[in-house]
PDB file of C-alpha atoms in Angstrom:
ATOM      1  CA  UNK A  24      59.282 -73.959  90.186  1.00 50.00           C
ATOM      2  CA  UNK A  25      62.031 -76.110  89.407  1.00 53.00           C
ATOM      3  CA  UNK A  26      64.661 -75.078  92.238  1.00 63.00           C
ATOM      4  CA  UNK A  27      67.259 -74.255  89.852  1.00 77.00           C
ATOM      5  CA  UNK A  28      65.214 -71.803  87.966  1.00 80.00           C
ATOM      6  CA  UNK A  29      64.220 -70.117  91.980  1.00 78.00           C
ATOM      7  CA  UNK A  30      67.605 -70.357  92.826  1.00 84.00           C
ATOM      8  CA  UNK A  31      69.328 -68.408  90.048  1.00 85.00           C
ATOM      9  CA  UNK A  32      66.615 -65.872  89.538  1.00 86.00           C
ATOM     10  CA  UNK A  33      67.344 -65.212  93.543  1.00 88.00           C
ATOM     11  CA  UNK A  34      71.094 -65.451  92.881  1.00 89.00           C
ATOM     12  CA  UNK A  35      70.921 -62.941  90.516  1.00 89.00           C
ATOM     13  CA  UNK A  36      68.591 -60.956  91.560  1.00 90.00           C
ATOM     14  CA  UNK A  37      70.974 -60.533  94.916  1.00 92.00           C
ATOM     15  CA  UNK A  38      73.636 -59.755  92.722  1.00 92.00           C
ATOM     16  CA  UNK A  39      72.295 -56.947  91.006  1.00 92.00           C
ATOM     17  CA  UNK A  40      71.188 -55.665  93.582  1.00 92.00           C
ATOM     18  CA  UNK A  41      74.138 -55.498  95.902  1.00 92.00           C
ATOM     19  CA  UNK A  42      76.947 -55.428  93.100  1.00 92.00           C
ATOM     20  CA  UNK A  43      75.416 -53.220  90.275  1.00 92.00           C
ATOM     21  CA  UNK A  44      73.137 -51.142  92.125  1.00 90.00           C
ATOM     22  CA  UNK A  45      76.099 -49.393  94.225  1.00 90.00           C
ATOM     23  CA  UNK A  46      77.728 -49.033  91.101  1.00 90.00           C
ATOM     24  CA  UNK A  47      74.925 -47.071  89.470  1.00 92.00           C
ATOM     25  CA  UNK A  48      74.980 -44.531  92.141  1.00 88.00           C
ATOM     26  CA  UNK A  49      75.869 -41.674  89.758  1.00 88.00           C
ATOM     27  CA  UNK A  50      74.331 -42.986  86.782  1.00 89.00           C
ATOM     28  CA  UNK A  51      71.609 -40.868  84.960  1.00 93.00           C
ATOM     29  CA  UNK A  52      68.118 -40.936  86.601  1.00 92.00           C
ATOM     30  CA  UNK A  53      66.663 -42.548  83.310  1.00 93.00           C
ATOM     31  CA  UNK A  54      69.984 -45.394  83.881  1.00 93.00           C
ATOM     32  CA  UNK A  55      68.650 -46.234  87.512  1.00 92.00           C
ATOM     33  CA  UNK A  56      65.088 -45.893  86.501  1.00 93.00           C
ATOM     34  CA  UNK A  57      65.641 -48.902  83.894  1.00 94.00           C
ATOM     35  CA  UNK A  58      67.767 -51.018  85.897  1.00 94.00           C
ATOM     36  CA  UNK A  59      65.176 -50.204  88.439  1.00 91.00           C
ATOM     37  CA  UNK A  60      62.241 -52.031  85.707  1.00 91.00           C
ATOM     38  CA  UNK A  61      64.456 -54.907  84.848  1.00 92.00           C
ATOM     39  CA  UNK A  62      64.745 -55.784  88.703  1.00 93.00           C
ATOM     40  CA  UNK A  63      61.382 -55.725  89.312  1.00 90.00           C
ATOM     41  CA  UNK A  64      60.609 -57.427  86.180  1.00 90.00           C
ATOM     42  CA  UNK A  65      62.675 -60.365  86.964  1.00 92.00           C
ATOM     43  CA  UNK A  66      61.363 -60.410  90.828  1.00 91.00           C
ATOM     44  CA  UNK A  67      57.753 -60.769  89.110  1.00 90.00           C
ATOM     45  CA  UNK A  68      58.719 -63.485  87.050  1.00 90.00           C
ATOM     46  CA  UNK A  69      60.261 -65.155  90.155  1.00 90.00           C
ATOM     47  CA  UNK A  70      57.236 -65.044  92.559  1.00 90.00           C
ATOM     48  CA  UNK A  71      54.962 -65.721  89.661  1.00 93.00           C
ATOM     49  CA  UNK A  72      57.204 -68.369  87.419  1.00 90.00           C
ATOM     50  CA  UNK A  73      55.452 -71.422  90.076  1.00 90.00           C
ATOM     51  CA  UNK A  74      52.014 -70.248  89.017  1.00 94.00           C
ATOM     52  CA  UNK A  75      52.138 -69.294  85.088  1.00 94.00           C
ATOM     53  CA  UNK A  76      50.718 -72.400  83.854  1.00 95.00           C
ATOM     54  CA  UNK A  77      47.802 -72.794  86.579  1.00 95.00           C
ATOM     55  CA  UNK A  78      47.053 -68.962  86.259  1.00 96.00           C
ATOM     56  CA  UNK A  79      46.897 -68.598  82.472  1.00 97.00           C
ATOM     57  CA  UNK A  80      44.894 -72.024  82.087  1.00 97.00           C
ATOM     58  CA  UNK A  81      42.535 -70.498  84.351  1.00 96.00           C
ATOM     59  CA  UNK A  82      42.575 -67.518  82.475  1.00 96.00           C
ATOM     60  CA  UNK A  83      41.619 -68.937  79.805  1.00 98.00           C
ATOM     61  CA  UNK A  84      38.860 -71.210  80.976  1.00 97.00           C
ATOM     62  CA  UNK A  85      37.202 -67.713  82.510  1.00 97.00           C
ATOM     63  CA  UNK A  86      37.461 -65.980  78.769  1.00 98.00           C
ATOM     64  CA  UNK A  87      35.706 -69.347  77.250  1.00 98.00           C
ATOM     65  CA  UNK A  88      32.954 -69.313  79.889  1.00 98.00           C
ATOM     66  CA  UNK A  89      32.381 -66.029  79.535  1.00 98.00           C
ATOM     67  CA  UNK A  90      32.479 -66.157  75.525  1.00 98.00           C
ATOM     68  CA  UNK A  91      30.101 -68.813  75.575  1.00 98.00           C
ATOM     69  CA  UNK A  92      27.812 -66.223  77.252  1.00 98.00           C
ATOM     70  CA  UNK A  93      28.534 -63.621  75.024  1.00 98.00           C
ATOM     71  CA  UNK A  94      27.729 -66.024  72.185  1.00 98.00           C
ATOM     72  CA  UNK A  95      24.736 -66.390  73.457  1.00 98.00           C
ATOM     73  CA  UNK A  96      23.733 -62.615  73.941  1.00 98.00           C
ATOM     74  CA  UNK A  97      24.741 -62.166  70.051  1.00 98.00           C
ATOM     75  CA  UNK A  98      24.026 -64.842  68.191  1.00 97.00           C
ATOM     76  CA  UNK A  99      20.939 -64.175  66.859  1.00 97.00           C
ATOM     77  CA  UNK A 100      21.865 -60.147  65.594  1.00 97.00           C
ATOM     78  CA  UNK A 101      26.041 -61.569  64.826  1.00 98.00           C
ATOM     79  CA  UNK A 102      26.376 -64.948  63.713  1.00 98.00           C
ATOM     80  CA  UNK A 103      29.338 -64.259  62.428  1.00 98.00           C
ATOM     81  CA  UNK A 104      31.085 -62.829  65.412  1.00 98.00           C
ATOM     82  CA  UNK A 105      29.030 -65.462  67.558  1.00 98.00           C
ATOM     83  CA  UNK A 106      30.998 -68.270  65.078  1.00 99.00           C
ATOM     84  CA  UNK A 107      34.576 -67.035  65.408  1.00 99.00           C
ATOM     85  CA  UNK A 108      33.534 -66.898  69.344  1.00 99.00           C
ATOM     86  CA  UNK A 109      32.624 -70.618  69.194  1.00 99.00           C
ATOM     87  CA  UNK A 110      35.847 -71.473  66.921  1.00 99.00           C
ATOM     88  CA  UNK A 111      37.784 -69.899  69.075  1.00 99.00           C
ATOM     89  CA  UNK A 112      36.542 -71.252  72.231  1.00 99.00           C
ATOM     90  CA  UNK A 113      37.092 -74.778  70.724  1.00 99.00           C
ATOM     91  CA  UNK A 114      40.643 -73.688  69.977  1.00 99.00           C
ATOM     92  CA  UNK A 115      40.911 -73.132  73.494  1.00 99.00           C
ATOM     93  CA  UNK A 116      39.797 -76.608  74.476  1.00 98.00           C
ATOM     94  CA  UNK A 117      42.616 -77.975  72.183  1.00 99.00           C
ATOM     95  CA  UNK A 118      45.086 -76.210  73.969  1.00 98.00           C
ATOM     96  CA  UNK A 119      43.544 -76.756  77.515  1.00 98.00           C
ATOM     97  CA  UNK A 120      43.270 -80.675  76.507  1.00 98.00           C
ATOM     98  CA  UNK A 121      47.017 -80.665  74.894  1.00 98.00           C
ATOM     99  CA  UNK A 122      50.031 -81.480  77.183  1.00 95.00           C
ATOM    100  CA  UNK A 123      52.333 -80.068  75.319  1.00 96.00           C
ATOM    101  CA  UNK A 124      50.461 -76.790  74.922  1.00 97.00           C
ATOM    102  CA  UNK A 125      52.670 -73.264  76.304  1.00 95.00           C
ATOM    103  CA  UNK A 126      51.616 -70.758  78.435  1.00 96.00           C
ATOM    104  CA  UNK A 127      52.121 -68.049  75.705  1.00 96.00           C
ATOM    105  CA  UNK A 128      49.270 -70.834  73.785  1.00 98.00           C
ATOM    106  CA  UNK A 129      46.681 -70.263  76.250  1.00 98.00           C
ATOM    107  CA  UNK A 130      47.638 -66.353  76.399  1.00 97.00           C
ATOM    108  CA  UNK A 131      47.069 -65.962  72.731  1.00 98.00           C
ATOM    109  CA  UNK A 132      43.556 -67.712  72.558  1.00 99.00           C
ATOM    110  CA  UNK A 133      42.378 -65.523  75.401  1.00 98.00           C
ATOM    111  CA  UNK A 134      43.858 -62.490  73.860  1.00 98.00           C
ATOM    112  CA  UNK A 135      41.778 -63.377  70.421  1.00 99.00           C
ATOM    113  CA  UNK A 136      38.688 -64.233  72.718  1.00 99.00           C
ATOM    114  CA  UNK A 137      39.501 -61.014  74.447  1.00 98.00           C
ATOM    115  CA  UNK A 138      39.234 -59.209  70.805  1.00 98.00           C
ATOM    116  CA  UNK A 139      36.076 -61.049  69.826  1.00 99.00           C
ATOM    117  CA  UNK A 140      34.281 -59.957  72.893  1.00 98.00           C
ATOM    118  CA  UNK A 141      35.561 -56.316  72.686  1.00 98.00           C
ATOM    119  CA  UNK A 142      34.163 -56.717  68.755  1.00 98.00           C
ATOM    120  CA  UNK A 143      31.214 -58.063  70.140  1.00 98.00           C
ATOM    121  CA  UNK A 144      30.770 -55.413  72.276  1.00 98.00           C
ATOM    122  CA  UNK A 145      31.257 -52.103  69.890  1.00 97.00           C
ATOM    123  CA  UNK A 146      28.819 -53.901  67.697  1.00 97.00           C
ATOM    124  CA  UNK A 147      25.900 -54.222  70.304  1.00 97.00           C
ATOM    125  CA  UNK A 148      25.859 -49.999  70.210  1.00 96.00           C
ATOM    126  CA  UNK A 149      22.331 -49.153  70.114  1.00 97.00           C
ATOM    127  CA  UNK A 150      21.167 -52.722  69.609  1.00 98.00           C
ATOM    128  CA  UNK A 151      17.776 -54.070  72.218  1.00 97.00           C
ATOM    129  CA  UNK A 152      20.525 -56.264  73.876  1.00 98.00           C
ATOM    130  CA  UNK A 153      23.353 -53.986  74.323  1.00 98.00           C
ATOM    131  CA  UNK A 154      22.616 -53.549  78.225  1.00 98.00           C
ATOM    132  CA  UNK A 155      22.622 -56.922  78.630  1.00 98.00           C
ATOM    133  CA  UNK A 156      25.761 -57.660  76.977  1.00 98.00           C
ATOM    134  CA  UNK A 157      26.985 -55.125  79.016  1.00 98.00           C
ATOM    135  CA  UNK A 158      25.754 -56.398  82.105  1.00 98.00           C
ATOM    136  CA  UNK A 159      27.061 -59.484  81.608  1.00 98.00           C
ATOM    137  CA  UNK A 160      30.397 -58.275  80.773  1.00 97.00           C
ATOM    138  CA  UNK A 161      31.054 -56.538  83.979  1.00 97.00           C
ATOM    139  CA  UNK A 162      29.619 -59.436  86.083  1.00 97.00           C
ATOM    140  CA  UNK A 163      32.211 -61.831  84.498  1.00 96.00           C
ATOM    141  CA  UNK A 164      34.908 -59.172  84.942  1.00 95.00           C
ATOM    142  CA  UNK A 165      34.239 -58.752  88.322  1.00 95.00           C
ATOM    143  CA  UNK A 166      34.311 -62.100  88.972  1.00 93.00           C
ATOM    144  CA  UNK A 167      37.525 -62.797  87.398  1.00 94.00           C
ATOM    145  CA  UNK A 168      39.151 -59.318  88.971  1.00 94.00           C
ATOM    146  CA  UNK A 169      40.463 -61.078  92.055  1.00 94.00           C
ATOM    147  CA  UNK A 170      42.504 -63.367  90.584  1.00 94.00           C
ATOM    148  CA  UNK A 171      43.863 -60.776  88.058  1.00 95.00           C
ATOM    149  CA  UNK A 172      44.828 -58.688  91.017  1.00 95.00           C
ATOM    150  CA  UNK A 173      46.332 -61.454  92.719  1.00 95.00           C
ATOM    151  CA  UNK A 174      48.074 -62.348  89.659  1.00 95.00           C
ATOM    152  CA  UNK A 175      49.635 -58.388  89.576  1.00 93.00           C
ATOM    153  CA  UNK A 176      50.468 -57.989  93.153  1.00 93.00           C
ATOM    154  CA  UNK A 177      54.034 -58.772  93.353  1.00 90.00           C
ATOM    155  CA  UNK A 178      53.881 -54.932  91.363  1.00 87.00           C
ATOM    156  CA  UNK A 179      52.930 -53.448  94.419  1.00 87.00           C
ATOM    157  CA  UNK A 180      50.350 -51.181  92.863  1.00 87.00           C
ATOM    158  CA  UNK A 181      47.409 -52.484  94.491  1.00 91.00           C
ATOM    159  CA  UNK A 182      45.597 -50.443  96.763  1.00 93.00           C
ATOM    160  CA  UNK A 183      44.366 -53.237  99.047  1.00 93.00           C
ATOM    161  CA  UNK A 184      46.622 -56.358  99.112  1.00 91.00           C
ATOM    162  CA  UNK A 185      45.604 -57.395 102.180  1.00 92.00           C
ATOM    163  CA  UNK A 186      41.933 -58.329 101.050  1.00 91.00           C
ATOM    164  CA  UNK A 187      43.543 -60.021  97.781  1.00 92.00           C
ATOM    165  CA  UNK A 188      43.252 -63.810  97.866  1.00 92.00           C
ATOM    166  CA  UNK A 189      46.596 -66.349  97.457  1.00 92.00           C
ATOM    167  CA  UNK A 190      47.805 -67.462  94.039  1.00 93.00           C
ATOM    168  CA  UNK A 191      46.377 -70.886  95.196  1.00 91.00           C
ATOM    169  CA  UNK A 192      43.139 -69.650  96.232  1.00 91.00           C
ATOM    170  CA  UNK A 193      43.018 -67.388  92.941  1.00 91.00           C
ATOM    171  CA  UNK A 194      43.693 -70.230  90.498  1.00 90.00           C
ATOM    172  CA  UNK A 195      41.489 -72.500  91.984  1.00 86.00           C
ATOM    173  CA  UNK A 196      38.879 -69.773  91.961  1.00 71.00           C
ATOM    174  CA  UNK A 197      38.077 -70.332  96.012  1.00 59.00           C
ATOM    175  CA  UNK A 198      37.508 -66.349  96.409  1.00 57.00           C
TER     176      UNK A 198
END
């Protein structure tokens, strides 16, 4: 991360904790709650900003591979969704190849792929390939779940944070 971003966030967080937080001691509970949520968001941003681009590129690659597998399963029955998946995968490839792509671009394509995969799942209800698709989805999500848990680790909600890969391991897929 650019040192000044990290330093600016660190200084801002310290000021908020050491100066503003004590001033809110007698504030209404919802004000303190919102303040603490804002602090947690800033702290999360500070910890994850250096990894954002790499993580979301990795996530997009995961969903593109996932989508190709889903497409293979549904193509004969739902060529319309299969084509939408293929088109979205191609857009993902363009974003990954573009040096000017922003994190938001990766997020947008990943979201579109997730929505199309969800649509394919809904349409598979009662179809001969329903179980195959369900199994594929469970396996693909299981494969990427440790990386997603690592990404969210700074929020402090994981019950087994010691088992998580580091962000460097999560991004490289070495977990």
